[in-house]
mmCIF file of C-alpha atoms in Angstrom:
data_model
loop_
_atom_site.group_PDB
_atom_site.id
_atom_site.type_symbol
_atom_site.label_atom_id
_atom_site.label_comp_id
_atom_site.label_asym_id
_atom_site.label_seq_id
_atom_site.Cartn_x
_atom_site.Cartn_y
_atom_site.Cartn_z
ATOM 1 C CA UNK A 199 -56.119 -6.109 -91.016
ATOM 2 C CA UNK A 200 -59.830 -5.592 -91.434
ATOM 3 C CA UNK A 201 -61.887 -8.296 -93.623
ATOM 4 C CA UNK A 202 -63.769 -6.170 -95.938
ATOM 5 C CA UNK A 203 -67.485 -7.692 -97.904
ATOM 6 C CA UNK A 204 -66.221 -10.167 -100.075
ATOM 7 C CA UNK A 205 -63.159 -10.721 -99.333
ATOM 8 C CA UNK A 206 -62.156 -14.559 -98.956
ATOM 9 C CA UNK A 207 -59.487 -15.647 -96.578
ATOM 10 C CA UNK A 208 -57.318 -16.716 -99.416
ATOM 11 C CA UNK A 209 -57.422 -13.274 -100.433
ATOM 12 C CA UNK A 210 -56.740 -11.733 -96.696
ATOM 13 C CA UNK A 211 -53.618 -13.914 -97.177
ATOM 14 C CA UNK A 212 -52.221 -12.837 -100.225
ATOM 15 C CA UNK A 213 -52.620 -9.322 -98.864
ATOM 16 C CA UNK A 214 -49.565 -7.718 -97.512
ATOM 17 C CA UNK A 215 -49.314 -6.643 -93.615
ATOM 18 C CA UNK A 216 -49.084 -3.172 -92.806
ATOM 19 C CA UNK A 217 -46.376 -1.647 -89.609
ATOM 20 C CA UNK A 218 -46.794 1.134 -88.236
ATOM 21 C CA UNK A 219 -43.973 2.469 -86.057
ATOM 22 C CA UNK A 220 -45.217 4.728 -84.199
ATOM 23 C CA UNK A 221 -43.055 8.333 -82.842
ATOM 24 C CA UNK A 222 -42.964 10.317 -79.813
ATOM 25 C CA UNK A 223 -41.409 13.192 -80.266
ATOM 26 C CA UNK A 224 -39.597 12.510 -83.529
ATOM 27 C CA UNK A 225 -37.861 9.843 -82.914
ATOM 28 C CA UNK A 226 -39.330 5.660 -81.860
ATOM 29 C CA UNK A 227 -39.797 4.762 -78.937
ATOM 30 C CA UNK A 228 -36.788 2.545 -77.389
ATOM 31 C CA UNK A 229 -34.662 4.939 -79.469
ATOM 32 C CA UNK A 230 -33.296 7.791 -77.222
ATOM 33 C CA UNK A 231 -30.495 7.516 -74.870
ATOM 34 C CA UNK A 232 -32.710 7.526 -71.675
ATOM 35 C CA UNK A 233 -34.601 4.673 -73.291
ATOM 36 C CA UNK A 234 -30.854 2.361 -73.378
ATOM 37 C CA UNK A 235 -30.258 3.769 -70.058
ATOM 38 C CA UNK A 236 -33.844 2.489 -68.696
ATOM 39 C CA UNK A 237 -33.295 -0.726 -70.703
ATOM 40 C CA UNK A 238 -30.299 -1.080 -68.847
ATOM 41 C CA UNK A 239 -31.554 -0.360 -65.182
ATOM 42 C CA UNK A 240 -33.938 -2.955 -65.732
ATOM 43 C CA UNK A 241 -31.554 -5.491 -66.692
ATOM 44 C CA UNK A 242 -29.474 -4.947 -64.247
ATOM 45 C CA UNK A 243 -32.691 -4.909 -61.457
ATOM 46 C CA UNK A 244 -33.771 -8.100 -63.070
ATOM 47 C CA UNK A 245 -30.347 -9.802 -62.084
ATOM 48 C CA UNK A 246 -30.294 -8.305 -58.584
ATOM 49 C CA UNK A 247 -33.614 -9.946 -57.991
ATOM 50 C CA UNK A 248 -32.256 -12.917 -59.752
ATOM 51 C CA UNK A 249 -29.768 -13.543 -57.678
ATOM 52 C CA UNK A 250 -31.933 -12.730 -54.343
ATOM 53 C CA UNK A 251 -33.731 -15.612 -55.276
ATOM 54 C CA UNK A 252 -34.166 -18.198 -53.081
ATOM 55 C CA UNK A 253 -33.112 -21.410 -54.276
ATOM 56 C CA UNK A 254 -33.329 -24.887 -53.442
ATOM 57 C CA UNK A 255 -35.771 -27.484 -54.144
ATOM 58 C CA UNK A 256 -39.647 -26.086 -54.114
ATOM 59 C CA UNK A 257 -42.764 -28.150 -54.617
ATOM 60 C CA UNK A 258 -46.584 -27.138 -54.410
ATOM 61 C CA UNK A 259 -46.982 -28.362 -50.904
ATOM 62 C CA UNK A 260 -44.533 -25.006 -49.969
ATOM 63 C CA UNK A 261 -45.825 -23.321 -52.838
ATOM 64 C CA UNK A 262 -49.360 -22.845 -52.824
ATOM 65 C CA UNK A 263 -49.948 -21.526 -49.180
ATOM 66 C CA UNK A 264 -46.960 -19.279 -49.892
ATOM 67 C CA UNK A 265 -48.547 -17.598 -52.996
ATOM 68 C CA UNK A 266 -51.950 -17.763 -51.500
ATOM 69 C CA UNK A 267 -51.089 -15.124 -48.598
ATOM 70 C CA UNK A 268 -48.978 -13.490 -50.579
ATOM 71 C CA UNK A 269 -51.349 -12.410 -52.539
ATOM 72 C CA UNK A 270 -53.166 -11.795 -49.316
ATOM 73 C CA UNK A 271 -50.694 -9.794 -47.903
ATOM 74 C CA UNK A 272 -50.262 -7.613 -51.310
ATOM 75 C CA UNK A 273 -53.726 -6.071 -50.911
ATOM 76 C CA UNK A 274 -52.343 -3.806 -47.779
ATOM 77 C CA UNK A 275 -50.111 -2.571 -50.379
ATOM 78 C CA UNK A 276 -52.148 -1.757 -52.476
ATOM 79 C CA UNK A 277 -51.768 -4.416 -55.092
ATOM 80 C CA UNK A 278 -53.728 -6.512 -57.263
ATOM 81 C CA UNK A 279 -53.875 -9.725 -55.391
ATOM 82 C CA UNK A 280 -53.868 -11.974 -58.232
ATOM 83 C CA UNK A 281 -50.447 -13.637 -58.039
ATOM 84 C CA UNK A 282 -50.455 -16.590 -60.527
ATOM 85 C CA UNK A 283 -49.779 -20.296 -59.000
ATOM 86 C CA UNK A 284 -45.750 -21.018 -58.989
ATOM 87 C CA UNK A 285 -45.098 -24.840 -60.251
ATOM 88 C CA UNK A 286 -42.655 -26.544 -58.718
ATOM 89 C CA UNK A 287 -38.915 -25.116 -59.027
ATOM 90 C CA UNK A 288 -35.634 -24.734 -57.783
ATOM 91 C CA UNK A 289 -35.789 -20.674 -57.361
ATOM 92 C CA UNK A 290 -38.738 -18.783 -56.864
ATOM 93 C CA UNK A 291 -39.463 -16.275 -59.674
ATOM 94 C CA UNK A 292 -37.662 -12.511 -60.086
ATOM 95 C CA UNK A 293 -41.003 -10.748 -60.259
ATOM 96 C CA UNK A 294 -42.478 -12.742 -57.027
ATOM 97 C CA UNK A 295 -38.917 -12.115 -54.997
ATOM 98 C CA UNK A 296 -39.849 -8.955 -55.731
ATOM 99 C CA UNK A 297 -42.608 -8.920 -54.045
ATOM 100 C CA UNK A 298 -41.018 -10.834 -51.096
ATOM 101 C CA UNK A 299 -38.856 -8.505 -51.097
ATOM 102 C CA UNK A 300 -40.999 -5.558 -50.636
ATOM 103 C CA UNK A 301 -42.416 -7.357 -48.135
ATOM 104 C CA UNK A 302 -39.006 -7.510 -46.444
ATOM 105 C CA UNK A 303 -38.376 -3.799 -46.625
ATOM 106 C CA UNK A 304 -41.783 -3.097 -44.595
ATOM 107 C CA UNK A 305 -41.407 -5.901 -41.947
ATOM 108 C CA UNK A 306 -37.893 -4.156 -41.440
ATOM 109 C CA UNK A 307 -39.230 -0.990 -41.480
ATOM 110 C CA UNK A 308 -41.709 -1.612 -38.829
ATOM 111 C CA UNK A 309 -39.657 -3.706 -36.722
ATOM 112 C CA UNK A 310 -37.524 -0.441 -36.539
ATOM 113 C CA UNK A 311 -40.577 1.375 -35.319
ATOM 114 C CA UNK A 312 -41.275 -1.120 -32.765
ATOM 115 C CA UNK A 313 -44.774 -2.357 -34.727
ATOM 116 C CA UNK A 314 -43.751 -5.634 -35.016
ATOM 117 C CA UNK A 315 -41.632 -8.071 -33.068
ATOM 118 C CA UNK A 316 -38.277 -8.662 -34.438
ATOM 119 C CA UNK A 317 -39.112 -12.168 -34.811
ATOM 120 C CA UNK A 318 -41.407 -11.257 -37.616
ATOM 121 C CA UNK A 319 -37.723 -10.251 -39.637
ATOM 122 C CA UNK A 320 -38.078 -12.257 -43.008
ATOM 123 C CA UNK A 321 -34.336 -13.583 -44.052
ATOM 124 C CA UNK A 322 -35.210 -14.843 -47.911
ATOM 125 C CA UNK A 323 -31.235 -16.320 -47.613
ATOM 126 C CA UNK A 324 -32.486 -19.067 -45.251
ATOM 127 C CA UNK A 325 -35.503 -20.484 -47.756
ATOM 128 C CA UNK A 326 -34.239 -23.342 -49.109
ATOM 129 C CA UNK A 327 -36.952 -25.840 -49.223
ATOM 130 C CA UNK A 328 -40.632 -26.361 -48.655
ATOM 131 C CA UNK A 329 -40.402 -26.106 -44.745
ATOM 132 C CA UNK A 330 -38.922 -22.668 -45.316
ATOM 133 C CA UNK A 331 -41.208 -21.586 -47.283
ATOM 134 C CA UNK A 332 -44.033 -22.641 -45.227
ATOM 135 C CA UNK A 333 -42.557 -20.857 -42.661
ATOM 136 C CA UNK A 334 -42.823 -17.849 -44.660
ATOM 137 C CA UNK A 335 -46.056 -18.093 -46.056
ATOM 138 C CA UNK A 336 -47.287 -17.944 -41.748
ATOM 139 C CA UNK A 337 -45.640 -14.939 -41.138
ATOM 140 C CA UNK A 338 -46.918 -13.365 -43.910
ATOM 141 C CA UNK A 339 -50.098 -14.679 -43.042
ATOM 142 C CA UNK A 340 -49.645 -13.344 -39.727
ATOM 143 C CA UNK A 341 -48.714 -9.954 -41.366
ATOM 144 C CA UNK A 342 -51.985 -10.038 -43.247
ATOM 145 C CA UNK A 343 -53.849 -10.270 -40.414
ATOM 146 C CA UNK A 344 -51.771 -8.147 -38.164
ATOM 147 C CA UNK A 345 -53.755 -4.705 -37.269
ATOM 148 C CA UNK A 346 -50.972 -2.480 -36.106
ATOM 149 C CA UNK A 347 -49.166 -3.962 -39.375
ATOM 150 C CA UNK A 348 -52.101 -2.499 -41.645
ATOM 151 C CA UNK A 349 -52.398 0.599 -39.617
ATOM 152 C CA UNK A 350 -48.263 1.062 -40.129
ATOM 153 C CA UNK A 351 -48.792 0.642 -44.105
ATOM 154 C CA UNK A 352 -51.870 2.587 -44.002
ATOM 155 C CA UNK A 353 -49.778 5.533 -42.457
ATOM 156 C CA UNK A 354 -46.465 5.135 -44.819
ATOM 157 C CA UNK A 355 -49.029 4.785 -47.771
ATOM 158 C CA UNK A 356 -50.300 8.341 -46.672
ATOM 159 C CA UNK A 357 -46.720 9.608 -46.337
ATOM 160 C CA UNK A 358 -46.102 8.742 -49.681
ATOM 161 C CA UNK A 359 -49.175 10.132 -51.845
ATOM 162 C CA UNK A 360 -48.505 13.802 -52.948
ATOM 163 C CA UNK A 361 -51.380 16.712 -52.616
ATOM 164 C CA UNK A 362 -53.363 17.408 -55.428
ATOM 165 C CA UNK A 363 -52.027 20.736 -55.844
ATOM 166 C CA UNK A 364 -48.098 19.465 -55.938
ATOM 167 C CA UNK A 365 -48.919 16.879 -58.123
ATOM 168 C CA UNK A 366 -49.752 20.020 -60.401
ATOM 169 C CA UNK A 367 -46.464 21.792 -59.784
ATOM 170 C CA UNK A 368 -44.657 18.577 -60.817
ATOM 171 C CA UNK A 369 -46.172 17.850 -63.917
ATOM 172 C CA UNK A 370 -43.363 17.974 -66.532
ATOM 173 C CA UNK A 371 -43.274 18.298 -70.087
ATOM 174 C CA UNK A 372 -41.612 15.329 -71.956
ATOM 175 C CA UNK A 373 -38.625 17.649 -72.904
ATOM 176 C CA UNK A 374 -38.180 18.697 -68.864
ATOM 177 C CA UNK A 375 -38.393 15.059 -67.884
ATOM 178 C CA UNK A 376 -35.636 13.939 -70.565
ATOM 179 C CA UNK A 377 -33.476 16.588 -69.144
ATOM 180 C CA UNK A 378 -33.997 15.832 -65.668
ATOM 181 C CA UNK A 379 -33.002 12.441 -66.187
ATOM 182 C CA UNK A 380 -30.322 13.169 -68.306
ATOM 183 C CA UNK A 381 -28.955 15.663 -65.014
ATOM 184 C CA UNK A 382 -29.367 12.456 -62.660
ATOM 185 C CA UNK A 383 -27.015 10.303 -65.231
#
């Protein structure tokens, strides 16, 4: 709410708040089915990443160098590399076994392609304490570092970005979307 000359703060107080819900479409946001449906994949992501977790017990000393190339490592993919310190727990976050995780899926993917060595494979089942996830944080230091990695993620990267002039034949109106995804349900 905007103070206006003369007004006091008592006065601000007294004053009633104002919501605004705001439409799209004619109806709020969260309210259509695909919205529950989306609501619902998420949930059900957030547990799958939940229970990928690795658990055990984690302190700083494993911690730290761990987040510290990770973050590192998450530049190649194009990432902000600004991964927040992770106190000491007994299961590493859902969002950052994400990004393990993603990690996983291109070590795997270029270990198929004969880029990397299959000792590079990254099992997140084995971490269990801080010597694990020291262990960890080398390879993915290693991976960081790694030129025919980069050049590998550089390549899928390109792969993966569409032309400018399909992007245009894929643009969707919000009614063509909602009924594509209703088709995929």
């Amino acid at each position: 709410m905007k103070m206006m000359k003369g007004d006091s703060v008592k006065e601000m107080k007294k004053k009633p708040a104002v919501e605004v819900e705001i439409q799209i479409g004619g109806r709020a946001p969260g309210s259509s089915p695909i919205a529950e449906e989306l609501n619902e994949l998420e949930m059900e992501d957030e547990d799958t990443y939940a229970t990928m977790a690795p658990k055990g017990t984690f302190t700083s000393r494993g911690l730290d160098p761990l987040v510290k190339n990770t973050n590192k490592l998450l530049v190649l993919f194009g990432q902000d590399p600004s991964y927040p310190k992770v106190m000491d727990t007994d299961q590493l976050p859902t969002d950052f076994t994400r990004i393990l995780s993603m990690f996983v899926a291109a070590v795997d993917d270029a270990v198929d392609e004969g880029i990397l060595n299959p000792e590079m494979k990254i099992d997140l089942s084995q971490i269990r304490d801080d010597a694990g996830l020291m262990s960890l944080s080398g390879k993915i230091e290693m991976l960081a570092k790694d030129r025919e990695f980069k050049r590998f993620l550089q390549e899928d990267q390109k792969e993966e970005e569409p032309a400018p002039e399909m992007e245009e034949e894929m643009a969707m109106s919000p009614e063509e979307e909602d009924a594509m995804l209703m088709e995929r349900l």
